[in-house]
Coordinates of N, CA and C in Angstrom, one line a residue:
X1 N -60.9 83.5 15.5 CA -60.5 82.2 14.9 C -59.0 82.4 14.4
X2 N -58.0 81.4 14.7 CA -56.9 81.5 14.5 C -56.3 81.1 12.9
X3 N -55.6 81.7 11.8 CA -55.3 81.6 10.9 C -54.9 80.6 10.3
X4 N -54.6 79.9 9.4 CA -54.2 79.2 9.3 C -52.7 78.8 9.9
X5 N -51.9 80.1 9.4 CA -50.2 79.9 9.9 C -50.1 79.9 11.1
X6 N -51.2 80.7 11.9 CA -51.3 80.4 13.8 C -51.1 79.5 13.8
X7 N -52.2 78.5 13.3 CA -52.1 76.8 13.3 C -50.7 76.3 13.5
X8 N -50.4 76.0 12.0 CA -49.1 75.5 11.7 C -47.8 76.3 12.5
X9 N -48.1 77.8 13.1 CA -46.6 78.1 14.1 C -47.1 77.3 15.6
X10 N -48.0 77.2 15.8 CA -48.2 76.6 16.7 C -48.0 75.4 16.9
X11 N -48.3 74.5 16.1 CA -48.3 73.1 15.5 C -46.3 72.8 16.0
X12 N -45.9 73.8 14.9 CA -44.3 73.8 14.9 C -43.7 73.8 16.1
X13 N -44.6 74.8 16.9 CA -43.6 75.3 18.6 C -43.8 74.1 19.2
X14 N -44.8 73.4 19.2 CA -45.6 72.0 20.6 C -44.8 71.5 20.0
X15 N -44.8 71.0 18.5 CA -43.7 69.5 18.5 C -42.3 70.1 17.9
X16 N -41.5 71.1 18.6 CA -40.4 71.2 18.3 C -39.6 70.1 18.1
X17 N -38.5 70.1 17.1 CA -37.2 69.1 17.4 C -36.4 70.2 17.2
X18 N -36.1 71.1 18.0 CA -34.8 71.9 17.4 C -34.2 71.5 18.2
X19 N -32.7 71.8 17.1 CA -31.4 71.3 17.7 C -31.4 69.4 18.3
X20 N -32.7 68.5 17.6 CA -32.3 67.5 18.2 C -31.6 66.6 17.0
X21 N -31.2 65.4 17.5 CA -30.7 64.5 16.2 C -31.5 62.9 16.0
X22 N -31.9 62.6 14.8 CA -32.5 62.1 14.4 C -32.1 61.2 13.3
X23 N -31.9 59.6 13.7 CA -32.0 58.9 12.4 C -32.8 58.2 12.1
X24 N -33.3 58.5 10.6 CA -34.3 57.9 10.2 C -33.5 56.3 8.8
X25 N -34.0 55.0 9.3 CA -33.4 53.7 8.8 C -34.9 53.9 7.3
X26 N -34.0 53.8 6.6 CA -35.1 53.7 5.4 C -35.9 55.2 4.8
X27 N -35.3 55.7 4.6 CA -35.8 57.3 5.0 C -36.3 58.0 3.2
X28 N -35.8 57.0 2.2 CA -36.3 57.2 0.8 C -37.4 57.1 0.5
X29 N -38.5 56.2 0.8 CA -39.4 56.2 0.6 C -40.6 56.0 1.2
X30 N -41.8 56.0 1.0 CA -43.2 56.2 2.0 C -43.2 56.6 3.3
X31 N -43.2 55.5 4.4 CA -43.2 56.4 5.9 C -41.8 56.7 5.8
X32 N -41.0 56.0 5.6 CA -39.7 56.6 6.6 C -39.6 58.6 5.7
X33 N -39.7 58.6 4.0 CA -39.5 59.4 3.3 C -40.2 61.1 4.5
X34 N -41.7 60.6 4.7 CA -42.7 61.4 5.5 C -42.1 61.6 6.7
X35 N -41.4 60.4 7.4 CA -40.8 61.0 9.0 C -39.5 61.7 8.9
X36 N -38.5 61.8 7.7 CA -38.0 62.3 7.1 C -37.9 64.0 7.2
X37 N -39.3 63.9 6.2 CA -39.6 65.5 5.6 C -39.9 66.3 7.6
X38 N -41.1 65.5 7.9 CA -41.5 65.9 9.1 C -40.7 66.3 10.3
X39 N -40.0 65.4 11.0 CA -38.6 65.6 11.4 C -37.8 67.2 11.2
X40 N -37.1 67.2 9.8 CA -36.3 68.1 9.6 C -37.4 69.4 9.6
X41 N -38.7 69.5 9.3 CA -39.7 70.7 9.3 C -39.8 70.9 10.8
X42 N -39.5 70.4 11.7 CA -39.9 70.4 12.5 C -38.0 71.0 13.7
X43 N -37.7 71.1 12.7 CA -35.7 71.6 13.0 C -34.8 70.9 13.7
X44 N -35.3 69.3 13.4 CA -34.2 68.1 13.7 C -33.0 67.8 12.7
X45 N -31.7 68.0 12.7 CA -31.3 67.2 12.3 C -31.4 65.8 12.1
X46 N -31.3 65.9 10.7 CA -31.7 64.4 10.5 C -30.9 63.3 9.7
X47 N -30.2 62.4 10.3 CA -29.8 61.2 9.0 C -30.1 60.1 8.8
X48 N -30.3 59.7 7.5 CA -30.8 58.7 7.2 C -30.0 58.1 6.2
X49 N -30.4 56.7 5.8 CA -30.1 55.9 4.8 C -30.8 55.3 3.9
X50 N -30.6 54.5 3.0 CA -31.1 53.7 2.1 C -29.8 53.0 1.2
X51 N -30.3 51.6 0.4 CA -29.6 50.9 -0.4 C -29.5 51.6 -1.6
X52 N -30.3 52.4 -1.9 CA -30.5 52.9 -3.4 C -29.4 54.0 -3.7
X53 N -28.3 54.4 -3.8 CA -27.5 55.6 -3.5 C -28.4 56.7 -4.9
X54 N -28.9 56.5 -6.3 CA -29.5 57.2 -6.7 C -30.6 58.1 -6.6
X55 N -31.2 56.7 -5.5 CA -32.6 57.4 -5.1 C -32.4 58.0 -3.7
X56 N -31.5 58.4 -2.7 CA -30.8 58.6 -1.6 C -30.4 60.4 -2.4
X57 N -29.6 59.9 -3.4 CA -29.2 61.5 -3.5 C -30.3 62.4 -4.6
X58 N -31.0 61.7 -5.2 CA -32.4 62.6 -5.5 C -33.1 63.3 -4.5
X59 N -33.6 62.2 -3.2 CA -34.1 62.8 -1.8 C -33.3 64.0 -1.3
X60 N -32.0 63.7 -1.1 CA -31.0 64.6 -0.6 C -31.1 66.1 -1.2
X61 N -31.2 65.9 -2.9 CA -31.6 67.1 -3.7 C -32.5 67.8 -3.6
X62 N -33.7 66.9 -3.5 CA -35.3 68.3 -3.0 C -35.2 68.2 -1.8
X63 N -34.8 67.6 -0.2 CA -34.6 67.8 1.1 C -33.6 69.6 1.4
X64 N -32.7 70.0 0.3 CA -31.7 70.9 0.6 C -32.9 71.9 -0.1
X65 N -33.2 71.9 -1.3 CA -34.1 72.6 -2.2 C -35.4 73.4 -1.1
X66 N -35.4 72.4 0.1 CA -36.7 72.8 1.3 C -36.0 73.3 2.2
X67 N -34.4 73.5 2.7 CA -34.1 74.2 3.5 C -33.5 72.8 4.4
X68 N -34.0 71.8 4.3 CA -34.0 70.8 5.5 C -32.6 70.5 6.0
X69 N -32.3 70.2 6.7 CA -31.0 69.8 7.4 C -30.9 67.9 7.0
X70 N -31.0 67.7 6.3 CA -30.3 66.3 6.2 C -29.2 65.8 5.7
X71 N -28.7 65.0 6.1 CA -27.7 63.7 5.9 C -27.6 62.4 5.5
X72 N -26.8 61.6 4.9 CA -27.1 60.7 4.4 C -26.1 59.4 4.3
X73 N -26.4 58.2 4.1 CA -25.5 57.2 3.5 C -26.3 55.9 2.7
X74 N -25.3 55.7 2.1 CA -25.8 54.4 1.4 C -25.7 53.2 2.3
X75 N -26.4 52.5 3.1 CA -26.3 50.8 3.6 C -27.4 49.9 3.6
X76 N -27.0 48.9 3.7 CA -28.0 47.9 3.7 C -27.8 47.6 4.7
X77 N -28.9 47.3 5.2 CA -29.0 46.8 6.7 C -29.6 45.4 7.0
X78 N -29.6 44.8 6.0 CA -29.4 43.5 5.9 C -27.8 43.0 6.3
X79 N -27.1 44.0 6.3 CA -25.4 43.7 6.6 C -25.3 44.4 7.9
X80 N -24.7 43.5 8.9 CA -24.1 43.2 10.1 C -23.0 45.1 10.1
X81 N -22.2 44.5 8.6 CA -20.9 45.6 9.1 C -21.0 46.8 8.5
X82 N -22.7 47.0 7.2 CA -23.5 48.4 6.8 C -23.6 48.8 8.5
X83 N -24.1 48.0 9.0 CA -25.3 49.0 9.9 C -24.1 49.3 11.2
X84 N -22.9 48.8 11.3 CA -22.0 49.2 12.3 C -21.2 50.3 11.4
X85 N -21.1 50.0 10.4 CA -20.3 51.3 9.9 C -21.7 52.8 9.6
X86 N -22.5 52.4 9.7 CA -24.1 53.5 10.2 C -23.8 54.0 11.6
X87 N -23.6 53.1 11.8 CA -23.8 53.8 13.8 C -22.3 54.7 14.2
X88 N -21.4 54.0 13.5 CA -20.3 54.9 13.5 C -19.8 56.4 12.8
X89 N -20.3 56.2 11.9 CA -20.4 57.3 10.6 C -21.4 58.4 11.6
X90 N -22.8 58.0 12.1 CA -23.8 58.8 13.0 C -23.0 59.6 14.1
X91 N -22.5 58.3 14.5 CA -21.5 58.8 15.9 C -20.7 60.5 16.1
X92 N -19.7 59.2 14.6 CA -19.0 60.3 14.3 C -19.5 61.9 13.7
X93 N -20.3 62.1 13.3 CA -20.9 63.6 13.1 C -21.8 64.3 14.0
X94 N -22.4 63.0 15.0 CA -22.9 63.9 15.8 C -22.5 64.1 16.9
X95 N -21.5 63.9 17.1 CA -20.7 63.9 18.1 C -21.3 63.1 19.3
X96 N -21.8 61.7 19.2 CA -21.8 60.5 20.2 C -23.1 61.0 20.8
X97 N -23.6 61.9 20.0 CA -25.1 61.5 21.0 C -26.2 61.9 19.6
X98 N -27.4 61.2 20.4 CA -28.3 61.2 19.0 C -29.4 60.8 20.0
X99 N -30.7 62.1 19.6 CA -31.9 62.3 20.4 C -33.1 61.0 20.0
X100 N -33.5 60.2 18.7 CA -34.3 59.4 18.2 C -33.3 58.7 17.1
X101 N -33.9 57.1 17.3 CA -33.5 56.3 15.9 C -35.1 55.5 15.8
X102 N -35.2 55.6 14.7 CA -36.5 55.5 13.6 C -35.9 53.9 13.4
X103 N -36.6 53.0 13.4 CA -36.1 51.8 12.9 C -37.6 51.7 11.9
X104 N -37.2 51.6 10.5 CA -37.8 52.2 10.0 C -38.0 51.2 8.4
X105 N -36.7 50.4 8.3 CA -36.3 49.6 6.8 C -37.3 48.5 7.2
X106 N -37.8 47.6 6.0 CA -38.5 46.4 5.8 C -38.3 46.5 4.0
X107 N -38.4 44.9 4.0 CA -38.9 44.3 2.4 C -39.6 43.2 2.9
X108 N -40.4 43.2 1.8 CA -41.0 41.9 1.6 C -40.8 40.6 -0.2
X109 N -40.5 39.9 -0.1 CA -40.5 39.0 -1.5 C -42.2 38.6 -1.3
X110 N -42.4 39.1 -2.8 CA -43.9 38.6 -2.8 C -44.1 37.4 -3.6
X111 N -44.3 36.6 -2.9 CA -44.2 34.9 -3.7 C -45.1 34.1 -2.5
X112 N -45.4 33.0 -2.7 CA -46.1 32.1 -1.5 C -44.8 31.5 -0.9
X113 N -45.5 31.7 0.5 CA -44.5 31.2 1.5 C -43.5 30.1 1.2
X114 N -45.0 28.6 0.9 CA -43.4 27.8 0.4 C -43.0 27.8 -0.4
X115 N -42.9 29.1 -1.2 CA -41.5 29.0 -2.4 C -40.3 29.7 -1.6
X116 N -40.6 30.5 -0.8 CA -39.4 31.1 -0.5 C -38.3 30.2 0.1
X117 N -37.0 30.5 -0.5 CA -35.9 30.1 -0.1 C -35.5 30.2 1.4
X118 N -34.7 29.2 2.1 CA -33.7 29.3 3.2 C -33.2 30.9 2.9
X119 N -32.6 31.6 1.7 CA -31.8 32.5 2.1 C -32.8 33.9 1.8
X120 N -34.1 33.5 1.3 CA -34.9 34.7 0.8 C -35.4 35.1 2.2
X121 N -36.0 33.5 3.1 CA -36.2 33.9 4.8 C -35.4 34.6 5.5
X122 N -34.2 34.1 5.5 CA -33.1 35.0 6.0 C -33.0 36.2 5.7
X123 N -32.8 36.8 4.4 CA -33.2 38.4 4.1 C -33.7 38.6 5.0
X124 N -35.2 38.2 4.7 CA -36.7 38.9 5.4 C -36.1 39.2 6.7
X125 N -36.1 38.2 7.7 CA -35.2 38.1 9.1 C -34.0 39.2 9.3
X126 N -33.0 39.2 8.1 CA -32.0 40.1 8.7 C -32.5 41.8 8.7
X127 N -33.8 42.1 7.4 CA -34.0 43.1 7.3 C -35.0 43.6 7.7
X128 N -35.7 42.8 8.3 CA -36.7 43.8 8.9 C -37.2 42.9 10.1
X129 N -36.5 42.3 11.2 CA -36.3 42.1 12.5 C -34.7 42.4 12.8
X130 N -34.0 41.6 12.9 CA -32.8 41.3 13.2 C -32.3 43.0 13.0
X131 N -32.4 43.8 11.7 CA -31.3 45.5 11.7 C -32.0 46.0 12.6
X132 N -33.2 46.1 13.1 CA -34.1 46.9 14.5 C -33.5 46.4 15.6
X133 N -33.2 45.2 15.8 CA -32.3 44.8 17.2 C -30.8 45.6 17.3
X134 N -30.5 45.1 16.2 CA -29.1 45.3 15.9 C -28.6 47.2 15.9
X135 N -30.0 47.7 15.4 CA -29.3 49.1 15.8 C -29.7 50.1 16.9
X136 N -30.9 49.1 17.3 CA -30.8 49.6 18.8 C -29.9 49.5 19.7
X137 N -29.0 48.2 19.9 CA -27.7 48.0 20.4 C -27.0 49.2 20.2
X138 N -26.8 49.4 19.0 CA -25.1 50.1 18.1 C -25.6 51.6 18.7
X139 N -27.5 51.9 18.6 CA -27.7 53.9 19.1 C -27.7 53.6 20.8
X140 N -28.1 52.7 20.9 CA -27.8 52.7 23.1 C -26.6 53.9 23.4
X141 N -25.6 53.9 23.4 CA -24.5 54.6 23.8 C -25.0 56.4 23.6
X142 N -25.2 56.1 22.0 CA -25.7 57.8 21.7 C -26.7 58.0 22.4
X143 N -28.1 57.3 22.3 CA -29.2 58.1 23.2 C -28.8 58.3 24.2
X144 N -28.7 57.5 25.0 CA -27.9 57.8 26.5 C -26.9 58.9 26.6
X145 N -26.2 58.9 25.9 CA -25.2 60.6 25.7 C -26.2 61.5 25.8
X146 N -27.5 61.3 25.3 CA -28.3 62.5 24.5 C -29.3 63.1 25.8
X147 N -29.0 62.1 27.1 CA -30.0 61.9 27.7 C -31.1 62.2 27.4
X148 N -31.9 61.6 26.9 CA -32.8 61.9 26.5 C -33.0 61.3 24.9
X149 N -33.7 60.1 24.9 CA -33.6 59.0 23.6 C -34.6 58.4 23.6
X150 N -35.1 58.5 22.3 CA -36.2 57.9 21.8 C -36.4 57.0 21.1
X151 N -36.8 55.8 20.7 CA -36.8 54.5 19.7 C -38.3 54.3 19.5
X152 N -38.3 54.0 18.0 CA -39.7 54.2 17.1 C -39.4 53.2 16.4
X153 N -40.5 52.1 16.1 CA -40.1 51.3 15.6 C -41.3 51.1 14.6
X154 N -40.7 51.4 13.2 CA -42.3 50.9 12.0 C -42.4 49.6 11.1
X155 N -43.6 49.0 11.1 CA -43.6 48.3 10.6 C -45.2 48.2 9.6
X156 N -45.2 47.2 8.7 CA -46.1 47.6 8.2 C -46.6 46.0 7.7
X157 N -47.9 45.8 6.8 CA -48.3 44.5 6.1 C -47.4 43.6 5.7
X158 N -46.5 44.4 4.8 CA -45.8 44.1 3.8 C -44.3 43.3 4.8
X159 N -44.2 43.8 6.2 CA -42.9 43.7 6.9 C -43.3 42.3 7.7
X160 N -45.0 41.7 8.1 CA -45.4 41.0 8.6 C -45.3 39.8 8.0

């Protein structure tokens, strides 16, 4: 019977990412936080973002404290020219190719529907449909560099 660590080296070897690149959209907390950790355990570089820059560089803090390879920026991706200056910032460090993009951000306003505002719908729309279109667009060029490109797309209750 194989050990535990057999397990887990074997586990490691099947789903390698080494040497690939990896951005994860929303990467602070719950799933994106987990595909995050998983990813870099698994020897992907990895960048990600979030709006929160305190809670961004906390993560950033116990991510290095694990060894992990990650990277970071503060944007909102509810903005058109966050998530192009994301794809360029990516670009630029990984040198134009990038193996997976995680589309990964959502909010939800919790109120009844008809209270929500013209601009609170919009949010919702820009941030968790509209940034997954939009950076699929902006990573096309890198996966394609990478030959070899992956698009994951999460969603959850709260994003419906």
């Amino acid at each position: 019977m194989a050990s535990q660590e057999d397990t887990r080296y074997s586990r490691k070897q099947r789903w390698s990412r080494q040497g690939m690149i990896a951005l994860v959209t929303g990467g602070t907390k719950g799933i994106g936080y987990a595909i995050v950790e998983e990813l870099a355990e698994l020897g992907a570089n990895v960048y990600t973002c979030a709006r929160n820059e305190a809670q961004l560089n906390e993560c950033l803090h116990e991510w290095e404290k694990k060894g992990f390879r990650v990277s970071s920026s503060v944007c909102d991706l509810a903005s058109e020219a966050d998530q192009t200056e994301l794809a360029n910032k990516v670009s630029s460090l990984v040198n134009g190719k990038l193996n997976i993009l995680i589309n990964n951000v959502g909010n939800n306003i919790w109120k009844p529907t008809m209270e929500l505002t013209a601009g609170d719908f919009s949010f919702l729309m820009k941030t968790n449909l509209e940034s997954a279109y939009h950076m699929c667009q902006l990573a096309h060029p890198l996966l394609k560099a990478s030959g070899a490109g992956s698009i994951v797309f999460i969603s959850s209750v709260a994003g419906v």
